[in-house]
Short mmCIF file of C-alpha atoms in Angstrom, two decimals:
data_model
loop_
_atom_site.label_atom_id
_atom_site.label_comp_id
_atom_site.label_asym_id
_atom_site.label_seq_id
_atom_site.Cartn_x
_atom_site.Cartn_y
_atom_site.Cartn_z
CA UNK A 224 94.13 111.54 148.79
CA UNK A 225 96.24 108.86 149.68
CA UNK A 226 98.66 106.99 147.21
CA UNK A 227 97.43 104.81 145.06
CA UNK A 228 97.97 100.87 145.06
CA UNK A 229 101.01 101.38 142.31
CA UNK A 230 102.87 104.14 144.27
CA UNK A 231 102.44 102.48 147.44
CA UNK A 232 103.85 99.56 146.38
CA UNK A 233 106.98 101.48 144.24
CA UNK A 234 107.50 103.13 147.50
CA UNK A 235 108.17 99.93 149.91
CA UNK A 236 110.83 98.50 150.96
CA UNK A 237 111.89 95.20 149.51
CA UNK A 238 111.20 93.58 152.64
CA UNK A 239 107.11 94.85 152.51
CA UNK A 240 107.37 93.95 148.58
CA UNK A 241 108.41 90.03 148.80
CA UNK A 242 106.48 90.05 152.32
CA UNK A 243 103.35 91.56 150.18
CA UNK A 244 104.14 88.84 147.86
CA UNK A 245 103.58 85.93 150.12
CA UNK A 246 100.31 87.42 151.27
CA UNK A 247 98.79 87.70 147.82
CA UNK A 248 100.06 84.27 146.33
CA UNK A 249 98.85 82.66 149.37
CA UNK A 250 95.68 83.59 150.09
CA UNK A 251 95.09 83.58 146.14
CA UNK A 252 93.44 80.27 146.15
CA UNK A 253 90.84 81.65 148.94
CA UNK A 254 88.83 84.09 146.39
CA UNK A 255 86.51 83.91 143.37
CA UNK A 256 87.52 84.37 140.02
CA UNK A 257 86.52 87.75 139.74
CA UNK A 258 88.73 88.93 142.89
CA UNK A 259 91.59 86.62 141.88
CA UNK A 260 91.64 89.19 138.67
CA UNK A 261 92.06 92.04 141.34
CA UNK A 262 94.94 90.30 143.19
CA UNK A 263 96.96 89.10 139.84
CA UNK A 264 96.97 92.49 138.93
CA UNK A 265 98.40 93.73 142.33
CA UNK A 266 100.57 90.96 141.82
CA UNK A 267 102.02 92.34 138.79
CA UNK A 268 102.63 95.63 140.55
CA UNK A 269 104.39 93.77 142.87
CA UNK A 270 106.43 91.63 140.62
CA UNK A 271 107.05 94.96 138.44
CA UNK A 272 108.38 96.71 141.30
CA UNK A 273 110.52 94.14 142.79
CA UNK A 274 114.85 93.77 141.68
CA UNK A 275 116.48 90.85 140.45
CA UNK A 276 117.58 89.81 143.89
CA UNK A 277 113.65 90.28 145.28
CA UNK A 278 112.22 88.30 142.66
CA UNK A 279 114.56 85.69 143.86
CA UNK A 280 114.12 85.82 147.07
CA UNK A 281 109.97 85.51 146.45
CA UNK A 282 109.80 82.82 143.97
CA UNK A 283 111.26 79.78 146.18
CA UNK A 284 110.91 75.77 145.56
CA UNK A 285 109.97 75.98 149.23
CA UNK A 286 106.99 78.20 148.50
CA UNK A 287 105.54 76.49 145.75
CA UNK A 288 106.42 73.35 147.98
CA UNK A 289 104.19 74.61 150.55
CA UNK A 290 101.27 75.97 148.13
CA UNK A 291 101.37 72.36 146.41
CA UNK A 292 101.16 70.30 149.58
CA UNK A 293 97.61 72.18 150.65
CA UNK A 294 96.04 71.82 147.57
CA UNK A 295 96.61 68.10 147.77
CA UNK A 296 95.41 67.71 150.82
CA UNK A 297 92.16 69.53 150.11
CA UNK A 298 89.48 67.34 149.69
CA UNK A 299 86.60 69.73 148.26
CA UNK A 300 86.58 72.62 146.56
CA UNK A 301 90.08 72.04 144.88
CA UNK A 302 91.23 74.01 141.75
CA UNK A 303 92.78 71.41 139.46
CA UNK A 304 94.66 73.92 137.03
CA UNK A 305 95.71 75.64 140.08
CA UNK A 306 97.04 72.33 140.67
CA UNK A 307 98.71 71.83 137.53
CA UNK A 308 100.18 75.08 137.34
CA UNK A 309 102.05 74.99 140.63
CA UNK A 310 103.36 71.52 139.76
CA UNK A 311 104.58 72.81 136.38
CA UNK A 312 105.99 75.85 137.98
CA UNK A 313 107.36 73.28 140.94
CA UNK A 314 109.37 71.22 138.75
CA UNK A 315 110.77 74.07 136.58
CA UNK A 316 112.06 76.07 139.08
CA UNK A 317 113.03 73.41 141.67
CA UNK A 318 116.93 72.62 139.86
CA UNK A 319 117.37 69.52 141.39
CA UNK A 320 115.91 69.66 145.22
CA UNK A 321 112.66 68.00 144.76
CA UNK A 322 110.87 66.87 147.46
CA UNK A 323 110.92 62.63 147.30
CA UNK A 324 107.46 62.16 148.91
CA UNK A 325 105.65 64.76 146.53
CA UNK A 326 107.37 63.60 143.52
CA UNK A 327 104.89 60.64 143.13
CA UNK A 328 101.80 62.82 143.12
CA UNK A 329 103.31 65.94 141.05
CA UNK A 330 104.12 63.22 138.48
CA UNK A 331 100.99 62.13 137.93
CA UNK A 332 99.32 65.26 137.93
CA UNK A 333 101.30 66.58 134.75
CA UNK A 334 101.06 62.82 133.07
CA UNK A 335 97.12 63.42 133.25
CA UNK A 336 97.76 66.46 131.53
CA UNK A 337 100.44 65.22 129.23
CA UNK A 338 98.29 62.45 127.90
CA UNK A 339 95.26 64.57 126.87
CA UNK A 340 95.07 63.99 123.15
CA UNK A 341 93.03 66.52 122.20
CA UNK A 342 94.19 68.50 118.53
CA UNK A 343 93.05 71.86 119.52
CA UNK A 344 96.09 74.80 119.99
CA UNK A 345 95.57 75.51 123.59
CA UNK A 346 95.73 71.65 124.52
CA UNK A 347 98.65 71.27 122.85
CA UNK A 348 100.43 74.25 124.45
CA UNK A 349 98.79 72.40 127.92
CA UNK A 350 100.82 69.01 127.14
CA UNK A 351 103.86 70.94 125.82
CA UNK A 352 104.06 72.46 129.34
CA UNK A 353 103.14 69.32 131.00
CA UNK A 354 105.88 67.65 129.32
CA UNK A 355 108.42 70.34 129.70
CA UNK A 356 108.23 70.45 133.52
CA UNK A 357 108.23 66.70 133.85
CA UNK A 358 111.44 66.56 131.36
CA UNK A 359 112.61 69.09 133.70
CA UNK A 360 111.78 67.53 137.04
CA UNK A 361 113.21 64.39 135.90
CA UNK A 362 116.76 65.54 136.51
CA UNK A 363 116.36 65.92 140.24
CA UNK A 364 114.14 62.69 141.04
CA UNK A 365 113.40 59.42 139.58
CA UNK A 366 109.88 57.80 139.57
CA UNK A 367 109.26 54.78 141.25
CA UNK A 368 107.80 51.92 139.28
CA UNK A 369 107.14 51.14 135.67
CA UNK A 370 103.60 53.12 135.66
CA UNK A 371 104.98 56.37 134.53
CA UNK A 372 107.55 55.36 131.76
CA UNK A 373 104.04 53.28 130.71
CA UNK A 374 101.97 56.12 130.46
CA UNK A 375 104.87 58.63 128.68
CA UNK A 376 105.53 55.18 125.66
CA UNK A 377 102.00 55.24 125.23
CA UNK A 378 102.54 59.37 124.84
CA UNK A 379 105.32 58.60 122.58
CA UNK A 380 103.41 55.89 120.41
CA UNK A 381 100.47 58.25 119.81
CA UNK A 382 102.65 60.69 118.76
CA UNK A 383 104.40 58.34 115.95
CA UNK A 384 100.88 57.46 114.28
CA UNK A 385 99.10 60.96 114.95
CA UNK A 386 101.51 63.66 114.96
CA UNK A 387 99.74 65.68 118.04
CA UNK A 388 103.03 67.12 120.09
CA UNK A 389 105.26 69.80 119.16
CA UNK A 390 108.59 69.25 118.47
CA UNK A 391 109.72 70.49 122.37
CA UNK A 392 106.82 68.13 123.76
CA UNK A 393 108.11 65.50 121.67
CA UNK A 394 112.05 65.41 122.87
CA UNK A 395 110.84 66.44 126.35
CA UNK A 396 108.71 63.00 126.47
CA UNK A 397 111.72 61.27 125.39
CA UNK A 398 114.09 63.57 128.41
CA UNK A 399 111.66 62.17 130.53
CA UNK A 400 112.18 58.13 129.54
CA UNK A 401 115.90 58.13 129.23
CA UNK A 402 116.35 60.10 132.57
CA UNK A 403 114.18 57.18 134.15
CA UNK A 404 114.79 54.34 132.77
CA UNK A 405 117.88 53.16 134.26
CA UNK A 406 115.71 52.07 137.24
CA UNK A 407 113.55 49.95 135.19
CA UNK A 408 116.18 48.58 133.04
CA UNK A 409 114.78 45.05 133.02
CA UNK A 410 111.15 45.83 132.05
CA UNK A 411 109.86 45.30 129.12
CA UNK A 412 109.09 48.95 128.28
CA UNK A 413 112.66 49.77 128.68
CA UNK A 414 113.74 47.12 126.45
CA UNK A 415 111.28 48.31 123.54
CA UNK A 416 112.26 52.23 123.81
CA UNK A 417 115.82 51.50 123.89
CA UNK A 418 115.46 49.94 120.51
CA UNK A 419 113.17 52.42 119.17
CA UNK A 420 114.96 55.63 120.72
CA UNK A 421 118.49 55.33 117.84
CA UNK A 422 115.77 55.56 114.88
CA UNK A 423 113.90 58.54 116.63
CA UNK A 424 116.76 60.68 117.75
CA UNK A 425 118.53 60.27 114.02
CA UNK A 426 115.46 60.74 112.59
CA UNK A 427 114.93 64.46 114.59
CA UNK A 428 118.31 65.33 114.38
CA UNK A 429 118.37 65.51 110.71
CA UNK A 430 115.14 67.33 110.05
CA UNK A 431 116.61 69.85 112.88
CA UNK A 432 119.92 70.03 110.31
CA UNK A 433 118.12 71.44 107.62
CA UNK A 434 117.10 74.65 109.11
CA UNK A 435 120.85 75.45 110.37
CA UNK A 436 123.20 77.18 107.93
CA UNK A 437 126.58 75.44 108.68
CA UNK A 438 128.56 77.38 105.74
CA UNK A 439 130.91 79.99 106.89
CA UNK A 440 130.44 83.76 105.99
CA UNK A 441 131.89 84.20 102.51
CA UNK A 442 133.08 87.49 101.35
CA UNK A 443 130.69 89.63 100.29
CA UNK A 444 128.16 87.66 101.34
CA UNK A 445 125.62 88.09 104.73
CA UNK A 446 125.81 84.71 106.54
CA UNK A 447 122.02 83.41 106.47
CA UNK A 448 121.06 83.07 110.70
CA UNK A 449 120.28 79.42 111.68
CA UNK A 450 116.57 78.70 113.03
CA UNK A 451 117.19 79.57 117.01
CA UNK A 452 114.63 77.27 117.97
CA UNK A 453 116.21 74.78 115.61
CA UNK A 454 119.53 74.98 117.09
CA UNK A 455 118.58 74.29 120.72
CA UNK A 456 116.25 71.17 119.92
CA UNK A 457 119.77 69.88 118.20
CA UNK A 458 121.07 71.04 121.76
CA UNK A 459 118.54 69.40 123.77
CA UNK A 460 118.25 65.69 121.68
CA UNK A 461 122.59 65.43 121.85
CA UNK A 462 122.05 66.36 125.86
CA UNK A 463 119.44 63.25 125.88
CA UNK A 464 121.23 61.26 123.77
CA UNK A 465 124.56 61.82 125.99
CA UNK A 466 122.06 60.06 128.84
CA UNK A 467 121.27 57.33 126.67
CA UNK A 468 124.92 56.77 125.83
CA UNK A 469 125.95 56.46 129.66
CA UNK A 470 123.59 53.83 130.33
CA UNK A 471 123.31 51.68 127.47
CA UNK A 472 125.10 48.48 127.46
CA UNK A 473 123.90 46.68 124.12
CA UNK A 474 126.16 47.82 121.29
CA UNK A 475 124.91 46.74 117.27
CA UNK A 476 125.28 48.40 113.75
CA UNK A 477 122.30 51.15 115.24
CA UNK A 478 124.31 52.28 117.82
CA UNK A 479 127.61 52.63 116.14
CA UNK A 480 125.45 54.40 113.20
CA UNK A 481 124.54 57.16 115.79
CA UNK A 482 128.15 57.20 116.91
CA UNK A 483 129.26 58.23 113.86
CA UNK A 484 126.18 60.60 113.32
CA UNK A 485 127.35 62.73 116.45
CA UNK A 486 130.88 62.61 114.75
CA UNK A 487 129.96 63.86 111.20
CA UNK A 488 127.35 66.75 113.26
CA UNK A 489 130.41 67.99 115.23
CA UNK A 490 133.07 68.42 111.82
CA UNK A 491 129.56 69.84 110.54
CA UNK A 492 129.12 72.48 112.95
CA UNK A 493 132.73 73.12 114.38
CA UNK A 494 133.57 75.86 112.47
CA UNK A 495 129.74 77.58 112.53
CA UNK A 496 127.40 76.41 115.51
CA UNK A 497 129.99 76.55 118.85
CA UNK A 498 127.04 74.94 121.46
CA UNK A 499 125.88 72.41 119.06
CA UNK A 500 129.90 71.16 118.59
CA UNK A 501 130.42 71.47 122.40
CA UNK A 502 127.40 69.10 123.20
CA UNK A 503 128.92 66.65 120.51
CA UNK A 504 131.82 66.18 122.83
CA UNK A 505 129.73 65.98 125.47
CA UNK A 506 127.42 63.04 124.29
CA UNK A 507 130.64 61.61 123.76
CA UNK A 508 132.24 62.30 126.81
CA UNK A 509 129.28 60.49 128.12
CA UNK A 510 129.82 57.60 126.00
CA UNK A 511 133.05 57.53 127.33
CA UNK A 512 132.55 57.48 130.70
CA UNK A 513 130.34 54.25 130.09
CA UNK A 514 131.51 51.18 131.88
CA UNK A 515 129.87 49.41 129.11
CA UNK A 516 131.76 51.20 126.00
CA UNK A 517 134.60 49.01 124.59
CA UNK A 518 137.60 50.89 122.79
CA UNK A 519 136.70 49.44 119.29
CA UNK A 520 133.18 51.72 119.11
CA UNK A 521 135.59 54.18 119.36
CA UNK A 522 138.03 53.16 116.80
CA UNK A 523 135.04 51.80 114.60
CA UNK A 524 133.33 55.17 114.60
CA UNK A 525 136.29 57.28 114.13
CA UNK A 526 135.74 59.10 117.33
CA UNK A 527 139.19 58.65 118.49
CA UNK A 528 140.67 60.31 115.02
CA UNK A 529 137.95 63.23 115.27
CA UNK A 530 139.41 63.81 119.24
CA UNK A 531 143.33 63.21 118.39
CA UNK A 532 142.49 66.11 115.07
CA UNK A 533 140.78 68.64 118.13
CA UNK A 534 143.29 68.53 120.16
CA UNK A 535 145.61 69.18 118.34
CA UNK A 536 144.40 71.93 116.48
CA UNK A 537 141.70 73.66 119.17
CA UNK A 538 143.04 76.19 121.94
CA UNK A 539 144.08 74.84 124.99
CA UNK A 540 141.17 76.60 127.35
CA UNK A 541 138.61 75.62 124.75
CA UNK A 542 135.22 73.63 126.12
CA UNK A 543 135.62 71.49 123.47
CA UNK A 544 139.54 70.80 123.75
CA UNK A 545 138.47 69.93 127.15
CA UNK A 546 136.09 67.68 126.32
CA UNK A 547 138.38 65.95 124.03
CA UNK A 548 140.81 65.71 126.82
CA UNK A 549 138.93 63.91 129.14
CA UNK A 550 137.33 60.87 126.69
CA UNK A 551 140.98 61.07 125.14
CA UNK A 552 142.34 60.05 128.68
CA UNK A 553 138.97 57.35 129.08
CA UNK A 554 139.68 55.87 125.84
CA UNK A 555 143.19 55.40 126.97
CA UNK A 556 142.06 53.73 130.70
CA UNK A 557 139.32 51.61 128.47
CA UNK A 558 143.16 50.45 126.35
CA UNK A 559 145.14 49.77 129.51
CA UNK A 560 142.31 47.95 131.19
CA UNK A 561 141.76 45.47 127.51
CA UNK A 562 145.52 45.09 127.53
CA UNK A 563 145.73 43.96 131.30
CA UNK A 564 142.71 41.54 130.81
CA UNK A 565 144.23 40.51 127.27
CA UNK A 566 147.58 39.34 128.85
CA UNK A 567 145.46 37.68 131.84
CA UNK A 568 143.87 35.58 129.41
CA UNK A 569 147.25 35.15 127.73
CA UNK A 570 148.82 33.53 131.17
CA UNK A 571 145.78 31.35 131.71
CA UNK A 572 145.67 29.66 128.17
CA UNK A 573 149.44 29.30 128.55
CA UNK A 574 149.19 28.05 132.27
CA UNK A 575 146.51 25.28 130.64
CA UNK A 576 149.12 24.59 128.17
CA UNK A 577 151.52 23.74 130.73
CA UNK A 578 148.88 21.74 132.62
CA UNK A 579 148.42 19.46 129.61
#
């Protein structure tokens, strides 16, 4: 007796395993459902067998490219969650080289899915997915148009009056807009989640709070562990909020209020929650690089006393000393660059003086 599939496969080389690979997740499409069971399950073996660097090697953006492309251009006989899934597993894995002309199409392929508003428990894990990979995807391409950012508001809206997305769907919907919208920046849409976006992010940001324990370990006393999944929504709303800070250019009481939020949450967590202080700079650091941002939001929202206190204080090779560094030396180019155009204006009036 010969060996069986599971031995056979153990005893390849890596070259036969990814090789093996190919040959089973491409011809997978080809079958019934009852041999596509058969072939997932060698494809485990497979996947079980193969090392780190393997698994690598196998599971390419150019693969899932390629596997995407033909069942687009299949006009009968197409699998739509076969679809679905390869676009979801396209835009997670893909880290920035997407493919321009198939962006378009993978887009609205997951904002079909997305927008299914449906209560049941699988659905919802369907748009949570949906939403992920297009949050995801939306930091190596933009879409073209105002049709998509249309379709995720109206996402967005349904979620404020029914409640229907998870807490990951929700933020990812909102990756999504901010990562997009600088393109449509006129458009009406734009203009309405911009105002809207302040009031949502504060709002999530302090239910997220509640769940962390920000106290220090007393003696004597077992520090209580934060909510994981709590702490890296905080993560992943001061990472979108950073994008929103870099692009906006209208400045009012909302704005400065979430200034100051982000500066409170960092003395908050500074001594307790390392990441969530770290991406506290960062949203900063992103205000700061804003051609937009004057010097007073940063006197106004005591950012520039919270950066002067870290620096001082923080070790040198610190993220978050760095951080500090860098909008300490912005704020100071934002100063020279108001002084320079103060005493311009200074000359002129006196120049008009002089005239008169």
């Amino acid at each position: 007796m010969g060996p069986s599939v599971s031995e056979f496969i153990n005893e390849s080389s890596g070259k036969l395993r990814v090789e093996r690979f190919f040959e089973l997740i491409s011809g997978l499409r080809n079958f019934n459902n009852t041999d596509q069971k058969v072939i997932i399950k060698e494809l485990e073996l497979v996947m079980k067998a193969m090392d780190k660097n393997e698994l690598e090697g196998a599971l390419t953006v150019g693969v899932f490219e390629l596997m995407i492309f033909e069942e687009m251009s299949k006009k009968e006989g197409k699998s739509e969650r076969l679809l679905i899934d390869l676009c979801e597993c396209y835009y997670l894995l893909s880290d920035d080289n997407i493919n321009e002309k198939m962006a378009p199409s993978i887009t609205s392929c997951l904002l079909k899915v997305a927008s299914n508003e449906e209560r049941s428990i699988n659905i919802q894990k369907e748009v949570e997915m949906a939403l992920l990979a297009l949050s995801e995807g939306s930091r190596g391409t933009l879409v073209k148009g105002s049709q998509p950012l249309e379709e995720m508001i109206d996402i967005i809206y349904h979620h404020n009056d029914h409640r229907n997305l998870t807490q990951l769907a929700f933020q990812s919907a909102w990756r999504f807009m901010i990562n997009n919208w600088h393109r449509n920046s006129n458009s009406q849409i734009v203009v309405v989640a911009s105002m809207i976006f302040l009031t949502v992010v504060k709002r999530e940001l302090k239910e997220l709070i509640k769940c962390v324990d920000w106290k220090r370990e007393d003696e004597g006393r077992e520090k209580i562990r934060s909510e994981p999944k709590a702490t890296q929504m905080i993560i992943r709303w001061l990472d979108v909020l950073g994008n929103f800070f870099i692009m906006c250019d209208k400045w009012d009481d909302d704005f400065n209020e979430v200034v100051r939020f982000v500066v409170e949450l960092f003395r908050t967590a500074r001594d307790n929650e390392q990441e969530i202080s770290e991406m506290c700079t960062h949203a900063l650091k992103m205000l700061a690089r804003s051609k937009n941002s004057s010097v007073d939001i940063f006197e106004k929202c005591g950012v520039s006393e919270m950066i002067s206190q870290e620096i001082n204080c923080r070790d040198s090779n610190d993220k978050i000393t760095e951080n500090c560094t860098v909008i300490l030396l912005l704020i100071s180019a934002k100063s020279k660059d108001k002084a320079d155009n103060d005493t311009k204006v200074e000359k002129s009036e006196d120049g008009s003086k002089e005239d008169n």
